[in-house]
Short mmCIF file of C-alpha atoms in Angstrom, two decimals:
data_model
loop_
_atom_site.label_atom_id
_atom_site.label_comp_id
_atom_site.label_asym_id
_atom_site.label_seq_id
_atom_site.Cartn_x
_atom_site.Cartn_y
_atom_site.Cartn_z
CA GLY A 82 91.58 52.10 -74.26
CA ALA A 83 95.26 51.91 -73.51
CA GLY A 84 94.88 52.63 -69.83
CA VAL A 85 92.39 53.31 -67.07
CA SER A 86 90.79 56.68 -67.62
CA GLN A 87 89.19 58.71 -64.84
CA SER A 88 87.18 61.89 -65.08
CA PRO A 89 87.09 64.58 -64.02
CA ARG A 90 90.74 64.95 -63.11
CA TYR A 91 89.86 67.58 -60.50
CA LYS A 92 86.57 68.37 -58.82
CA VAL A 93 85.75 71.11 -56.36
CA ALA A 94 82.43 70.66 -54.60
CA LYS A 95 80.64 72.78 -52.05
CA ARG A 96 79.78 70.96 -48.87
CA GLY A 97 76.44 69.24 -49.27
CA GLN A 98 76.73 68.91 -53.04
CA ASP A 99 76.47 65.52 -54.78
CA VAL A 100 79.33 64.40 -57.03
CA ALA A 101 79.83 61.62 -59.56
CA LEU A 102 83.25 60.28 -60.48
CA ARG A 103 83.73 58.20 -63.59
CA CYS A 104 86.10 55.36 -64.34
CA ASP A 105 86.73 53.81 -67.77
CA PRO A 106 88.68 50.59 -67.22
CA ILE A 107 90.88 48.86 -69.74
CA SER A 108 88.64 47.21 -72.30
CA GLY A 109 87.83 43.63 -71.35
CA HIS A 110 89.06 43.89 -67.79
CA VAL A 111 86.83 41.87 -65.50
CA SER A 112 87.76 43.34 -62.16
CA LEU A 113 87.35 46.98 -61.15
CA PHE A 114 88.31 48.57 -57.84
CA TRP A 115 87.85 51.95 -56.21
CA TYR A 116 90.30 53.30 -53.65
CA GLN A 117 90.39 56.50 -51.63
CA GLN A 118 93.74 58.19 -50.96
CA ALA A 119 93.90 60.93 -48.37
CA LEU A 120 96.79 63.36 -48.45
CA GLY A 121 100.03 61.73 -47.32
CA GLN A 122 98.42 58.33 -46.91
CA GLY A 123 98.28 55.08 -48.83
CA PRO A 124 95.21 54.23 -50.86
CA GLU A 125 92.37 52.59 -48.95
CA PHE A 126 89.97 50.10 -50.49
CA LEU A 127 86.40 51.22 -51.10
CA THR A 128 84.70 48.66 -53.31
CA TYR A 129 85.22 45.91 -55.90
CA PHE A 130 83.30 44.77 -58.97
CA GLN A 131 83.62 41.61 -60.98
CA ASN A 132 81.91 42.46 -64.24
CA GLU A 133 78.66 44.16 -63.18
CA ALA A 134 78.45 42.47 -59.77
CA GLN A 135 79.58 44.46 -56.75
CA LEU A 136 81.23 41.71 -54.73
CA ASP A 137 82.70 43.76 -51.91
CA LYS A 138 81.66 47.19 -50.66
CA SER A 139 83.06 46.84 -47.18
CA GLY A 140 85.32 49.86 -47.57
CA LEU A 141 82.64 52.42 -48.38
CA PRO A 142 82.82 54.82 -45.41
CA SER A 143 79.13 55.66 -45.20
CA ASP A 144 75.81 55.25 -46.96
CA ARG A 145 76.53 58.52 -48.74
CA PHE A 146 78.92 56.57 -50.98
CA PHE A 147 77.50 54.51 -53.79
CA ALA A 148 79.18 52.78 -56.73
CA GLU A 149 77.80 51.09 -59.81
CA ARG A 150 78.99 49.32 -62.93
CA PRO A 151 75.75 48.49 -64.72
CA GLU A 152 77.15 47.00 -67.94
CA GLY A 153 80.35 45.59 -66.58
CA SER A 154 82.57 48.25 -68.08
CA VAL A 155 82.37 51.93 -67.02
CA SER A 156 81.91 52.53 -63.31
CA THR A 157 80.64 55.56 -61.41
CA LEU A 158 81.36 56.41 -57.80
CA LYS A 159 78.76 58.76 -56.38
CA ILE A 160 79.08 60.69 -53.18
CA GLN A 161 75.97 62.35 -51.82
CA ARG A 162 75.93 65.40 -49.55
CA THR A 163 79.72 65.75 -49.66
CA GLN A 164 81.57 66.67 -46.48
CA GLN A 165 85.05 68.05 -45.94
CA GLU A 166 86.40 64.68 -44.84
CA ASP A 167 85.54 63.33 -48.29
CA SER A 168 88.36 65.44 -49.76
CA ALA A 169 90.84 62.95 -51.22
CA VAL A 170 92.07 61.42 -54.44
CA TYR A 171 89.78 58.68 -55.69
CA LEU A 172 91.63 56.01 -57.62
CA CYS A 173 90.15 53.43 -59.93
CA ALA A 174 91.97 50.25 -60.93
CA SER A 175 91.16 47.38 -63.23
CA SER A 176 92.53 43.91 -63.78
CA SER A 177 92.06 41.15 -66.31
CA ASP A 178 92.41 38.61 -63.53
CA GLN A 179 89.27 37.72 -61.62
CA ARG A 180 91.14 38.12 -58.37
CA GLY A 181 93.24 41.09 -59.38
CA GLY A 182 96.24 39.21 -58.16
CA TYR A 183 98.33 39.73 -61.24
CA GLY A 184 98.62 43.42 -60.72
CA TYR A 185 96.10 46.13 -61.19
CA THR A 186 96.36 49.04 -63.59
CA PHE A 187 95.48 52.25 -61.84
CA GLY A 188 94.09 55.43 -63.32
CA SER A 189 95.50 58.87 -62.48
CA GLY A 190 92.67 59.51 -60.07
CA THR A 191 90.15 62.25 -59.40
CA ARG A 192 91.18 64.81 -56.83
CA LEU A 193 88.07 65.86 -54.93
CA THR A 194 88.17 68.98 -52.80
CA VAL A 195 85.14 69.79 -50.68
CA VAL A 196 84.95 73.42 -49.59
CA ALA B 44 94.59 41.37 -38.96
CA GLN B 45 96.29 42.51 -42.13
CA LYS B 46 98.70 45.38 -41.96
CA VAL B 47 101.57 46.83 -43.97
CA THR B 48 104.15 49.03 -42.29
CA GLN B 49 106.56 51.29 -44.12
CA ALA B 50 108.49 52.90 -41.29
CA GLN B 51 110.51 55.24 -43.51
CA THR B 52 108.41 58.29 -44.26
CA GLU B 53 110.96 60.03 -46.42
CA ILE B 54 114.41 59.21 -47.75
CA SER B 55 116.78 61.58 -49.53
CA VAL B 56 119.79 60.38 -51.47
CA VAL B 57 122.20 61.73 -54.01
CA GLU B 58 122.19 60.29 -57.50
CA LYS B 59 124.08 57.00 -57.92
CA GLU B 60 123.60 56.03 -54.29
CA ASP B 61 121.90 52.73 -53.51
CA VAL B 62 118.74 52.94 -51.41
CA THR B 63 116.57 50.32 -49.68
CA LEU B 64 112.92 50.85 -48.88
CA ASP B 65 111.62 48.73 -46.04
CA CYS B 66 108.27 46.93 -45.87
CA VAL B 67 106.98 44.78 -43.03
CA TYR B 68 103.62 43.02 -43.28
CA GLU B 69 101.23 41.19 -40.99
CA THR B 70 98.83 38.47 -42.09
CA ARG B 71 97.29 35.28 -40.72
CA ASP B 72 96.87 33.73 -44.15
CA THR B 73 99.36 31.28 -45.59
CA THR B 74 98.49 32.34 -49.13
CA TYR B 75 98.98 36.00 -49.89
CA TYR B 76 100.53 38.36 -52.40
CA LEU B 77 102.89 41.27 -51.93
CA PHE B 78 103.24 44.21 -54.26
CA TRP B 79 105.29 47.33 -54.78
CA TYR B 80 103.88 50.36 -56.57
CA LYS B 81 105.49 53.64 -57.58
CA GLN B 82 103.50 56.88 -57.45
CA PRO B 83 105.20 59.71 -59.34
CA PRO B 84 104.00 63.32 -58.96
CA SER B 85 101.47 62.77 -61.76
CA GLY B 86 99.51 60.60 -59.34
CA GLU B 87 98.97 57.27 -61.03
CA LEU B 88 100.15 54.13 -59.30
CA VAL B 89 102.64 52.19 -61.39
CA PHE B 90 102.88 48.45 -60.77
CA LEU B 91 106.44 47.27 -60.10
CA ILE B 92 106.24 43.72 -58.80
CA ARG B 93 103.96 41.02 -57.42
CA ARG B 94 105.17 38.16 -55.26
CA ASN B 95 103.19 35.23 -53.88
CA SER B 96 103.81 33.83 -50.44
CA PHE B 97 105.24 30.57 -51.73
CA ASP B 98 107.99 32.16 -53.76
CA GLU B 99 110.77 33.54 -51.59
CA GLN B 100 113.24 33.83 -54.41
CA ASN B 101 114.73 37.29 -54.68
CA GLU B 102 114.00 39.19 -57.85
CA ILE B 103 116.13 41.56 -59.86
CA SER B 104 114.89 43.77 -62.65
CA GLY B 105 117.51 46.15 -63.97
CA ARG B 106 118.41 48.52 -61.14
CA TYR B 107 115.57 47.24 -58.98
CA SER B 108 115.74 44.26 -56.65
CA TRP B 109 113.40 42.82 -54.05
CA ASN B 110 114.20 40.75 -50.98
CA PHE B 111 111.32 38.67 -49.59
CA GLN B 112 111.89 37.05 -46.20
CA LYS B 113 108.95 35.23 -44.63
CA SER B 114 110.90 34.66 -41.41
CA THR B 115 110.88 38.40 -40.73
CA SER B 116 107.66 39.20 -42.69
CA SER B 117 109.57 41.65 -44.81
CA PHE B 118 109.55 42.53 -48.48
CA ASN B 119 112.24 45.15 -49.01
CA PHE B 120 112.95 47.03 -52.22
CA THR B 121 116.40 48.20 -53.28
CA ILE B 122 117.23 50.67 -56.03
CA THR B 123 120.84 50.46 -57.17
CA ALA B 124 122.57 53.54 -58.57
CA SER B 125 119.54 55.76 -58.01
CA GLN B 126 118.54 58.35 -60.58
CA VAL B 127 116.53 61.57 -60.34
CA VAL B 128 113.69 59.87 -62.24
CA ASP B 129 113.33 57.44 -59.33
CA SER B 130 111.96 60.27 -57.19
CA ALA B 131 108.43 59.27 -56.21
CA VAL B 132 106.37 57.81 -53.40
CA TYR B 133 106.70 54.04 -53.18
CA PHE B 134 103.98 51.87 -51.71
CA CYS B 135 104.17 48.31 -50.49
CA ALA B 136 100.86 46.41 -50.49
CA LEU B 137 99.40 43.09 -49.36
CA SER B 138 96.55 41.03 -50.81
CA GLU B 139 95.11 37.99 -49.10
CA GLU B 140 92.37 35.65 -50.31
CA THR B 141 90.16 38.64 -50.96
CA ASP B 142 90.89 40.88 -53.84
CA LYS B 143 91.60 44.18 -52.18
CA LEU B 144 95.04 45.61 -51.62
CA ILE B 145 96.13 46.75 -48.19
CA PHE B 146 98.66 49.54 -48.66
CA GLY B 147 101.33 50.91 -46.40
CA THR B 148 101.60 54.63 -45.84
CA GLY B 149 104.34 54.95 -48.43
CA THR B 150 107.94 56.13 -48.51
CA ARG B 151 108.78 59.34 -50.33
CA LEU B 152 112.11 59.00 -52.11
CA GLN B 153 113.92 62.11 -53.26
CA VAL B 154 116.97 61.66 -55.43
CA PHE B 155 119.07 64.78 -55.83
CA PRO B 156 121.45 65.36 -58.73
#
């Protein structure tokens, strides 16, 4: 597609519910990143894929967070047993460069609210 | 440790004023990249510029200009003759040998007509 597409745009979850957030990167982009942006803060790195390989998951805040990219294109970020502190905007970015150093293209994000 | 500091939380200017957004970074690497992104109210992050650590030449793109000074670890962004459409949150970011971006906390720019 023309840009990075994320769905849903908004998600309200009850505490304890599992959620799945989807990212469709730009076609052919090798690198895919997930970031978490709390209100009034800068985005914080969660995880990075190069094709289907998850090369860095050091930013995932707990074992309740899980990400996959099984065919090297679409990626899903799953959060189990959501808690209020998980409320944030989740941003996905992709890059044609293997290191992402030439500038990432970000999606519009999924705003998750846990009530 | 890597860190990006944007000390200005919010700046308000009147249209046509020039405005400079400050960015100070910390890194131990000699090879790194610096970025600026714009985040309008719609939420997506719009890429503005990427600079590598070996290129200290200043850059100008239309009304935008960037001043990179390794001596002071700064990568400041100036908008000349600001316009209402420039209103957004601006983020400075750092990338080292790994692929992830380290963002500052952002500066909210409000341009009033």
